[in-house]
Amino acid sequence: MPDITSPAIRWHGNALSLLDQRLLPGQTHWITLHTAAEVAEAIRDMVVRGAPAIGIAAAYGVVLEARRLDAAASAATLADAFAVLAASRPTAVNLFWALRRMQENAATLQGQPLIAALEQCACDIHTADQAMNRRLADFGVPLLPEGGCIYTHCNTGALATGGHGTALGVIRSAWAAGRISGVYAGETRPWMQGSRLTSWELMQEQIPVTLVVDSAAGHLMQQGRVQAVIVGADRITANGDTANKIGTYSLAVLARHHGLPFIVAAPLSTIDPQLASGAAIEIEERPGNEVRGLQGNIIAPADVHVANPAFDVTPAALITAIVTERGVIHRPDADKMAAHLNEVSA
Ligand code: MRU
């Protein structure tokens, strides 16, 4: 199978290389991994991040383990690898979706046929993601107000996916179509995905981006400088409630107060029909030092008590539209979500 390359993930057949997103934009450094445990660690430590990219990396982690086991590879011998990858981060459902797809292959095969099937499945997950993002973007562009300036949060671009991006993919396509005038990127404390990654991605393509502190969002909306908000998602439940990077819920409340569209862009692999509502989503709690400091430099009292939820849940009632590669769900609720999913599997 030929190597598969996307902006942050490279598959070489016997190894997985990940662009170390913790070091961007200052350094472009690739890390090469050979085991499922190494991939799980890279996911947990934010070398690779963003829901679709986490799913792709985890799928390759299973292949690496199967190759290591060689003739002994089977559903039983791979069980530990699946478990260690599943334990890496809890909130983005794309991780569990990708592992489930891989597990379906492991059910009946063993040894070389299993390894070949797993590699094919992981490569399919990787290559399909970019194509899905482009379809999603085509559906998303008309949702953005003509000539508007768009606020986005975290990083949902090529780095977070197999390429192009979800919310940032819509922004990219909208800019290429001449539909929008520019972008505000919130810096996204504490990992600064907006500051380090989104502004960098947009600048590379000469898309006008203005970086702001997260707490500037309300002020910008009040002044009429933002015409819509678009974000990605880590898990969307059966009723349309959406978990995404911490701070997303506040943006949705602000958008509603100011009468602005609040749009969620995510592939179908981010929808978790097993969970009835956002109340059931596990929200990852990350280490306190991520909040006490910035990039390892502690600035708060070293022993201050910290809460560091990495995600929050935006109720469906605050969402103007969810856009997937299948189309647009306006004013999402449980019935519309079910209809959208049924349409897909028909
Ligand atoms: O903690 P992260 O950087 O993995 O969080 C990423 C987000 O919250 C993104 O908005 C989401 O995963 C969608 S990425 C297309």
PDB file of C-alpha atoms and ligand atoms in Angstrom, residues 46 49-52 54 89 92 153-157 160-161 166-167 193 232-234 244-245 284 310-311, ligand 1:
ATOM      1  CA  MET A  46      -1.824  16.394  22.359  1.00  0.00           C
ATOM      2  CA  ARG A  49      -5.535  16.452  18.428  1.00  0.00           C
ATOM      3  CA  GLY A  50      -8.871  17.300  16.868  1.00  0.00           C
ATOM      4  CA  ALA A  51     -11.628  14.675  16.798  1.00  0.00           C
ATOM      5  CA  PRO A  52     -11.177  13.263  13.256  1.00  0.00           C
ATOM      6  CA  ILE A  54      -7.510  11.374  16.789  1.00  0.00           C
ATOM      7  CA  ARG A  89      -9.060  10.612  25.551  1.00  0.00           C
ATOM      8  CA  ALA A  92     -14.279  12.823  20.944  1.00  0.00           C
ATOM      9  CA  HIS A 153     -12.890  28.676  18.152  1.00  0.00           C
ATOM     10  CA  CYS A 154     -10.146  26.095  18.672  1.00  0.00           C
ATOM     11  CA  ASN A 155      -8.654  24.471  15.563  1.00  0.00           C
ATOM     12  CA  THR A 156     -10.824  22.530  13.148  1.00  0.00           C
ATOM     13  CA  GLY A 157      -8.582  22.754  10.102  1.00  0.00           C
ATOM     14  CA  ALA A 160      -7.342  18.450  13.121  1.00  0.00           C
ATOM     15  CA  THR A 161      -8.541  16.198  10.298  1.00  0.00           C
ATOM     16  CA  THR A 166     -14.557  20.923   9.246  1.00  0.00           C
ATOM     17  CA  ALA A 167     -15.526  24.413  10.496  1.00  0.00           C
ATOM     18  CA  GLN A 193      -5.234  25.959  19.330  1.00  0.00           C
ATOM     19  CA  GLY A 232     -16.418  21.968  15.073  1.00  0.00           C
ATOM     20  CA  ALA A 233     -17.554  19.188  17.390  1.00  0.00           C
ATOM     21  CA  ASP A 234     -16.165  16.290  19.377  1.00  0.00           C
ATOM     22  CA  ASN A 244     -16.765  20.902  21.643  1.00  0.00           C
ATOM     23  CA  LYS A 245     -13.742  22.767  23.009  1.00  0.00           C
ATOM     24  CA  GLU A 284     -12.322  15.219  29.729  1.00  0.00           C
ATOM     25  CA  ALA A 310     -11.373  20.437  28.113  1.00  0.00           C
ATOM     26  CA  PHE A 311     -14.859  20.529  26.545  1.00  0.00           C
TER      27      PHE A 311
HETATM   28  O1  MRU B   1      -8.480  19.287  22.601  1.00  0.00           O
HETATM   29  P1  MRU B   1      -8.556  19.270  21.115  1.00  0.00           P
HETATM   30  O2  MRU B   1      -7.584  20.200  20.458  1.00  0.00           O
HETATM   31  O3  MRU B   1      -8.479  17.867  20.559  1.00  0.00           O
HETATM   32  O4  MRU B   1     -10.010  19.812  20.799  1.00  0.00           O
HETATM   33  C1  MRU B   1     -10.400  19.966  19.451  1.00  0.00           C
HETATM   34  C2  MRU B   1     -11.770  20.514  19.293  1.00  0.00           C
HETATM   35  O5  MRU B   1     -12.481  20.769  20.234  1.00  0.00           O
HETATM   36  C3  MRU B   1     -12.259  20.645  17.891  1.00  0.00           C
HETATM   37  O6  MRU B   1     -13.156  21.713  17.788  1.00  0.00           O
HETATM   38  C4  MRU B   1     -12.997  19.351  17.477  1.00  0.00           C
HETATM   39  O7  MRU B   1     -12.225  18.232  17.799  1.00  0.00           O
HETATM   40  C5  MRU B   1     -13.295  19.330  16.030  1.00  0.00           C
HETATM   41  S1  MRU B   1     -11.832  19.168  15.034  1.00  0.00           S
HETATM   42  C6  MRU B   1     -12.356  19.084  13.416  1.00  0.00           C
END
